[in-house]
mmCIF file of C-alpha atoms in Angstrom:
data_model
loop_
_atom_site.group_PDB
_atom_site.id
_atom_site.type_symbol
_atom_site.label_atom_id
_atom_site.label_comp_id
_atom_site.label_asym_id
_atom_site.label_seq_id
_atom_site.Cartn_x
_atom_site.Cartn_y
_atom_site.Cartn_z
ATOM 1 C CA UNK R 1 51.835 -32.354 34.521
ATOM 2 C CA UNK R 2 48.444 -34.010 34.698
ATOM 3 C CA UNK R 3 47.550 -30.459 36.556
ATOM 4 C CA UNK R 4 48.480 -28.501 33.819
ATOM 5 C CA UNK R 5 46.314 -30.878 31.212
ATOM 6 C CA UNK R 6 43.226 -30.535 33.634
ATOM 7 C CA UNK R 7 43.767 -26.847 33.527
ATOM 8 C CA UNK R 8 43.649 -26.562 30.014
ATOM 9 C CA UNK R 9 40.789 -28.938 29.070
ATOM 10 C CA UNK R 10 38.718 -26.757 31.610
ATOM 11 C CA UNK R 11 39.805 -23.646 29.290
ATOM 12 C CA UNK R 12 39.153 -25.190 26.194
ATOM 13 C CA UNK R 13 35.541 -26.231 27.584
ATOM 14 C CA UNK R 14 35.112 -22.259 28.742
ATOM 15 C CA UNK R 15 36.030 -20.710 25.605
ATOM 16 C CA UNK R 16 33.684 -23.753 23.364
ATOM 17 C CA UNK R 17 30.309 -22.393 25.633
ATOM 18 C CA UNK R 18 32.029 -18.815 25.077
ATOM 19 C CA UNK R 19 32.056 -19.224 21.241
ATOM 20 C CA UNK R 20 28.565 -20.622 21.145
ATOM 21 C CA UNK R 21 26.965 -17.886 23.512
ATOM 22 C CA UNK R 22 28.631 -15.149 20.942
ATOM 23 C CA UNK R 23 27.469 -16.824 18.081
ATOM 24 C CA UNK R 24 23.640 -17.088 19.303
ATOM 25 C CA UNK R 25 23.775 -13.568 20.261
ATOM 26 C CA UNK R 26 25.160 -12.673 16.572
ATOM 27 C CA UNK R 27 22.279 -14.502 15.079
ATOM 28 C CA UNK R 28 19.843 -12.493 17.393
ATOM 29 C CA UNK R 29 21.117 -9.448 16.677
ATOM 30 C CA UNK R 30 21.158 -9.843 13.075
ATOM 31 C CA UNK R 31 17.608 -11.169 12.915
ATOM 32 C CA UNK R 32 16.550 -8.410 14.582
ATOM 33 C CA UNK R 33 18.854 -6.227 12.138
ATOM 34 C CA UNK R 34 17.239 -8.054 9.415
ATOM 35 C CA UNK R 35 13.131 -6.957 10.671
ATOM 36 C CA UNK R 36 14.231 -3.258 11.270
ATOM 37 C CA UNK R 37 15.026 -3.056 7.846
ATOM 38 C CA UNK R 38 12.326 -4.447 6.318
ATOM 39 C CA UNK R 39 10.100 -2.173 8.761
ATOM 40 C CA UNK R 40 12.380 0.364 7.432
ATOM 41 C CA UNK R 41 11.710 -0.365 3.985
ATOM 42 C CA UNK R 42 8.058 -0.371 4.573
ATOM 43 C CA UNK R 43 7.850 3.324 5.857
ATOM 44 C CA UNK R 44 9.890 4.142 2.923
ATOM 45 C CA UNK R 45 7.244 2.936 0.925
ATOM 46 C CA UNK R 46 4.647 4.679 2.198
ATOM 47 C CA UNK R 47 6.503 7.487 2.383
ATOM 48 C CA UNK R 48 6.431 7.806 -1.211
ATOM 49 C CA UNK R 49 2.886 6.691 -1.483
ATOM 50 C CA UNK R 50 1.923 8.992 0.526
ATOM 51 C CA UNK R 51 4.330 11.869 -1.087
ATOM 52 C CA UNK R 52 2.834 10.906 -4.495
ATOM 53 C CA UNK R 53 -0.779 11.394 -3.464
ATOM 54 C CA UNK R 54 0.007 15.098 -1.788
ATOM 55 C CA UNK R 55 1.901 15.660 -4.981
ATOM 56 C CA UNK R 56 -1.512 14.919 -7.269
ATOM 57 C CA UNK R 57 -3.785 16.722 -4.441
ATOM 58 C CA UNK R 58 -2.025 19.550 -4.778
ATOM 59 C CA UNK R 59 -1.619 19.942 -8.455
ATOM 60 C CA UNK R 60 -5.472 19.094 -9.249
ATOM 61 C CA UNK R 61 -7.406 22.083 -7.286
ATOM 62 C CA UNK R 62 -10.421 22.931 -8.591
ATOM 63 C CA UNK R 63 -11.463 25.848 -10.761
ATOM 64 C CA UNK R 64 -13.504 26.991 -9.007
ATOM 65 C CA UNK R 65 -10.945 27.831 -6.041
ATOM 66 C CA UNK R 66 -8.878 29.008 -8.972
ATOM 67 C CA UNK R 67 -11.557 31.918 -10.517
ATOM 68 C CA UNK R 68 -12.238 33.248 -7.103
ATOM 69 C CA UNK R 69 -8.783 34.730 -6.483
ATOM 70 C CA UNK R 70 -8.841 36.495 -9.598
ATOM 71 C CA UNK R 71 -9.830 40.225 -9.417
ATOM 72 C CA UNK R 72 -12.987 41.294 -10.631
ATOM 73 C CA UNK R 73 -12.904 42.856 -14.183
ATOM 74 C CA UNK R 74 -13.278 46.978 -14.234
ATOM 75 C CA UNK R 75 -16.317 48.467 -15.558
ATOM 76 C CA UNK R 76 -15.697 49.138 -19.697
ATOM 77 C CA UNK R 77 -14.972 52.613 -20.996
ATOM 78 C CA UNK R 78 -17.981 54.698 -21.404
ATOM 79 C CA UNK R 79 -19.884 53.777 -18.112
ATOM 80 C CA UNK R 80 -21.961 50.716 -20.365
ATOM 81 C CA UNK R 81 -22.676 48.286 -17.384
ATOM 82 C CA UNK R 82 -22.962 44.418 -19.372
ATOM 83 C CA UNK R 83 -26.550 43.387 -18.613
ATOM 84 C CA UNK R 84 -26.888 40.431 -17.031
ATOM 85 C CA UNK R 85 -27.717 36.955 -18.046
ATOM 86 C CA UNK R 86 -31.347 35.698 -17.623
ATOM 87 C CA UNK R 87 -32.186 32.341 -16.524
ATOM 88 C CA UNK R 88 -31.789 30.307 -19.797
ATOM 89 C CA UNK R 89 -28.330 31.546 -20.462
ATOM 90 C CA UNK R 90 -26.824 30.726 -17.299
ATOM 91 C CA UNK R 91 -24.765 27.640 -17.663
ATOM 92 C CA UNK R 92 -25.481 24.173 -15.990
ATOM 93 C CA UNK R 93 -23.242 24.441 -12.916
ATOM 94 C CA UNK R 94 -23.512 21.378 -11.507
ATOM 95 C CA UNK R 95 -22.866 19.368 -15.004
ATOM 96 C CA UNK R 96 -18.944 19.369 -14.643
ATOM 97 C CA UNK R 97 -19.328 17.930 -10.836
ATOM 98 C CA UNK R 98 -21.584 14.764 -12.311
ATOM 99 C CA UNK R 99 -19.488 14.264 -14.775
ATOM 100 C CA UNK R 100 -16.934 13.833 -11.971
ATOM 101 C CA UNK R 101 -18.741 11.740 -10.387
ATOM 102 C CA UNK R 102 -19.308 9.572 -13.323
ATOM 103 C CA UNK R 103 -15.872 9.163 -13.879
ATOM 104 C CA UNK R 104 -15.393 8.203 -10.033
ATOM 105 C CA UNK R 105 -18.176 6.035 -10.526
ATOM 106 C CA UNK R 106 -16.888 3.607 -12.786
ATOM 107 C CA UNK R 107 -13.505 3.664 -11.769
ATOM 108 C CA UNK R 108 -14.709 2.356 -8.243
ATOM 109 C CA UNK R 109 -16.621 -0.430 -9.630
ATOM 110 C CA UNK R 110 -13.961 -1.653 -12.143
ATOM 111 C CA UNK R 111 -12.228 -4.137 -10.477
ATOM 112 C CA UNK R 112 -10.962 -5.519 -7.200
ATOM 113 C CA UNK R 113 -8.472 -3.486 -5.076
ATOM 114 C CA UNK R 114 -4.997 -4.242 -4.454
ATOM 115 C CA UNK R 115 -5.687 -5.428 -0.759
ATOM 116 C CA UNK R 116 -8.277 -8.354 -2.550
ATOM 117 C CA UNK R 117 -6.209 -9.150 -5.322
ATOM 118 C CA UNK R 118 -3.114 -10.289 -2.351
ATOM 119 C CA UNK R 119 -5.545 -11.312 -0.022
ATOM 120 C CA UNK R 120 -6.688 -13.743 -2.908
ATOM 121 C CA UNK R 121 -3.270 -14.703 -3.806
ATOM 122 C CA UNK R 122 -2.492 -15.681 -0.379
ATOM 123 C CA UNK R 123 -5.065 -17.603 -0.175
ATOM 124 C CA UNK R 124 -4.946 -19.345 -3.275
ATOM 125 C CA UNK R 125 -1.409 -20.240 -2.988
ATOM 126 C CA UNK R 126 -1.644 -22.623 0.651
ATOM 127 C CA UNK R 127 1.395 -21.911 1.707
ATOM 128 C CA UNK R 128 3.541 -18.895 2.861
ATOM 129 C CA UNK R 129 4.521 -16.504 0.059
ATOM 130 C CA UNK R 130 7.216 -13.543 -0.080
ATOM 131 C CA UNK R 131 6.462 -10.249 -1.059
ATOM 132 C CA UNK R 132 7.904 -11.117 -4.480
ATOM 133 C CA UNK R 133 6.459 -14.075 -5.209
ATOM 134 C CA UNK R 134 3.256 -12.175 -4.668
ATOM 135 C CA UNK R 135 3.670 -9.206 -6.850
ATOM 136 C CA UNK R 136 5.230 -11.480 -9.582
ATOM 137 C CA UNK R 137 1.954 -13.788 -9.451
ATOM 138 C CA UNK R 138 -0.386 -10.496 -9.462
ATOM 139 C CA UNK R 139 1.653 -9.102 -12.488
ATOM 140 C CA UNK R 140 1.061 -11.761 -14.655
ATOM 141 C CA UNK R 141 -1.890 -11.996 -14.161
ATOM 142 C CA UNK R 142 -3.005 -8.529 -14.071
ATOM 143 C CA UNK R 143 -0.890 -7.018 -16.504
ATOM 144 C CA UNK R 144 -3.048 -4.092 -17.335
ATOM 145 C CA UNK R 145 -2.722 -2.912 -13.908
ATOM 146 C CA UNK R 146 0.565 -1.321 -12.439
ATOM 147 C CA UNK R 147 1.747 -3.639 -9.863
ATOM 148 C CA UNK R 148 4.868 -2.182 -7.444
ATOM 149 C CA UNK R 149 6.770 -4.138 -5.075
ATOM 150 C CA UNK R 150 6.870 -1.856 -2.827
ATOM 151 C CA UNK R 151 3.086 -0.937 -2.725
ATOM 152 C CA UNK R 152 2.643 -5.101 -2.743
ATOM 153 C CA UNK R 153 4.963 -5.284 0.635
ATOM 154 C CA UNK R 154 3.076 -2.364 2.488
ATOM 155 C CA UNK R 155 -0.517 -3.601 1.511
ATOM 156 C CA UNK R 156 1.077 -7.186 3.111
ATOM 157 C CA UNK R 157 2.412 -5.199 6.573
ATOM 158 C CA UNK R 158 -1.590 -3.568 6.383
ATOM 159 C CA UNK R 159 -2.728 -6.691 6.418
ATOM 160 C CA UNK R 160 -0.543 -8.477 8.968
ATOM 161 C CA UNK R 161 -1.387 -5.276 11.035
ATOM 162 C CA UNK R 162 -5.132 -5.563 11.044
ATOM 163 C CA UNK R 163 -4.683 -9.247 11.800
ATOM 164 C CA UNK R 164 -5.885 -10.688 8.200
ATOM 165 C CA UNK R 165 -2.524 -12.115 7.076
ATOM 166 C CA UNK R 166 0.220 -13.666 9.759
ATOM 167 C CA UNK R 167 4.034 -12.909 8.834
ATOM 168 C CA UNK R 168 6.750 -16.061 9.542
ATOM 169 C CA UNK R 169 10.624 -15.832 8.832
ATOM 170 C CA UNK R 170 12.611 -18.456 7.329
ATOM 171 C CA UNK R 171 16.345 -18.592 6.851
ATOM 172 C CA UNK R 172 16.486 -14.465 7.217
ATOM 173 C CA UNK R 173 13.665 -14.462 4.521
ATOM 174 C CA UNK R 174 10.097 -12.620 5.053
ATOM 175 C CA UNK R 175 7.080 -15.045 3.885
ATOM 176 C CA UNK R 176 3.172 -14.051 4.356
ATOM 177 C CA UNK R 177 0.244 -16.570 4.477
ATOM 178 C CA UNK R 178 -3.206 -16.029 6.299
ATOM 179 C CA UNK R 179 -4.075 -16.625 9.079
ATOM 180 C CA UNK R 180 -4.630 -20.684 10.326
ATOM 181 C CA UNK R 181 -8.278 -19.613 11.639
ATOM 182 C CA UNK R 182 -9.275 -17.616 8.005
ATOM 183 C CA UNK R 183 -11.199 -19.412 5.276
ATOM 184 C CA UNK R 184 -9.544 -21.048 1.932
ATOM 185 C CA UNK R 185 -10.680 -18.204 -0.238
ATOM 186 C CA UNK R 186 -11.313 -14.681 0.588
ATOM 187 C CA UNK R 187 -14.721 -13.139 -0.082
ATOM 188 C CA UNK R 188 -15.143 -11.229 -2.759
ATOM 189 C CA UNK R 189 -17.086 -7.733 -3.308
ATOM 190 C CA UNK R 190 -20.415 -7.779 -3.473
ATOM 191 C CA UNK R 191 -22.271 -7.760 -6.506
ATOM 192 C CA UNK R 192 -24.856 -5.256 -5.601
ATOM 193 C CA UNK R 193 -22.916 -2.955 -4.934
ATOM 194 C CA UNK R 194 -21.150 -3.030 -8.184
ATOM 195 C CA UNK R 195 -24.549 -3.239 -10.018
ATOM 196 C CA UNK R 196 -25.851 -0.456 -7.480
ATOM 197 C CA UNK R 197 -22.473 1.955 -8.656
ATOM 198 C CA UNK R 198 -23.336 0.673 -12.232
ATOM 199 C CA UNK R 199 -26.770 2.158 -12.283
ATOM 200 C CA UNK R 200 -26.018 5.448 -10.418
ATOM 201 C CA UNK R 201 -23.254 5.815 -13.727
ATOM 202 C CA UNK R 202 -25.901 4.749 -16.229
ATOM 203 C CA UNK R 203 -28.885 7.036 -14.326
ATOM 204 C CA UNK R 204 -26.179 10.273 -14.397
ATOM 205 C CA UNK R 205 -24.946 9.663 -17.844
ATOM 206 C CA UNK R 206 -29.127 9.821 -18.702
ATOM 207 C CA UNK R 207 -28.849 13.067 -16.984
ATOM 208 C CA UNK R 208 -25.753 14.620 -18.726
#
């Protein structure tokens, strides 16, 4: 008898350490479960980023490109060749192209990116922050600007990537903070440059 309850507290010790081993190997697994798909969702996002942009590339050729595939126009009845136009009436080619670049102009210069805006928020919040705590706090107080979770999460990876922002995990959750060695705030954009893009706009609008 005392064999046979030796025997059996030996297998009861076996399967406890079994038990334990399979459940630390479930929690591995699932963490690393759990970071495949949010790598997954990230390349999901900029799939569609990037299937947006070739989307607007393609649709917004010039017309330029556009007039040169059309055939030329046959001469009129009668043999009358059109005389050509002298000097004065030839339109201004190159006034479409700086009003382009006016428009590109001020668009660059007004306001922060999306990378600044969560680099700020990061590092004005001192302590780690999830991808939708972020894009909530940069909604509210952008709201004029179109703030996506998804864009928010992949500017974060970009980040974490390029070593400006570190990425912890806690209780299967993704947080983002920056980095221990970067400064409390993050540096803004300089203001020459934004009064340099200013007065190219003003100096072409003179032009136009």
């Amino acid at each position: 008898m005392p064999d046979s309850t030796t025997l059996q507290s030996q297998y009861a010790v076996q399967v406890q350490k079994d038990l334990e081993g399979n459940a630390a190997e479930r929690d591995r697994i699932t963490a690393e479960i759990d970071a495949l798909q949010e790598q997954l969702k990230v390349l999901e996002a900029n799939h569609l980023l990037l299937t947006g942009l070739q989307e607007t590339l393609s649709t917004n050729t010039p017309p330029v490109a556009k007039a040169r595939k059309k055939p030329g126009k046959a001469a009129p009845a009668g043999g009358k060749v059109p005389r050509a136009r002298r000097a004065d009436e030839a339109p201004r080619a190159g006034a479409g192209e700086r009003g382009q670049a006016v428009v590109k102009t001020r668009t660059r210069g007004s306001g922060p990116t999306l990378r600044e805006l969560v680099a700020g928020n990061l590092a004005g919040a001192g302590e780690p922050r999830s991808a939708a705590e972020v894009t909530t706090a940069l909604a509210t107080a952008h709201p004029d600007r179109n703030i996506v979770a998804t864009v928010v999460r992949s500017t974060l990876e970009n980040l974490v990537a390029k070593g400006q922002a570190e990425r912890s995990r806690q209780n299967r959750s993704v947080f983002y903070s920056l980095p221990s060695t970067a400064g409390a705030s993050t540096p803004a954009a300089p203001q020459g440059a934004a009064s340099g893009d200013q007065a190219v706009a003003n100096t072409e609008v003179t032009d136009i």
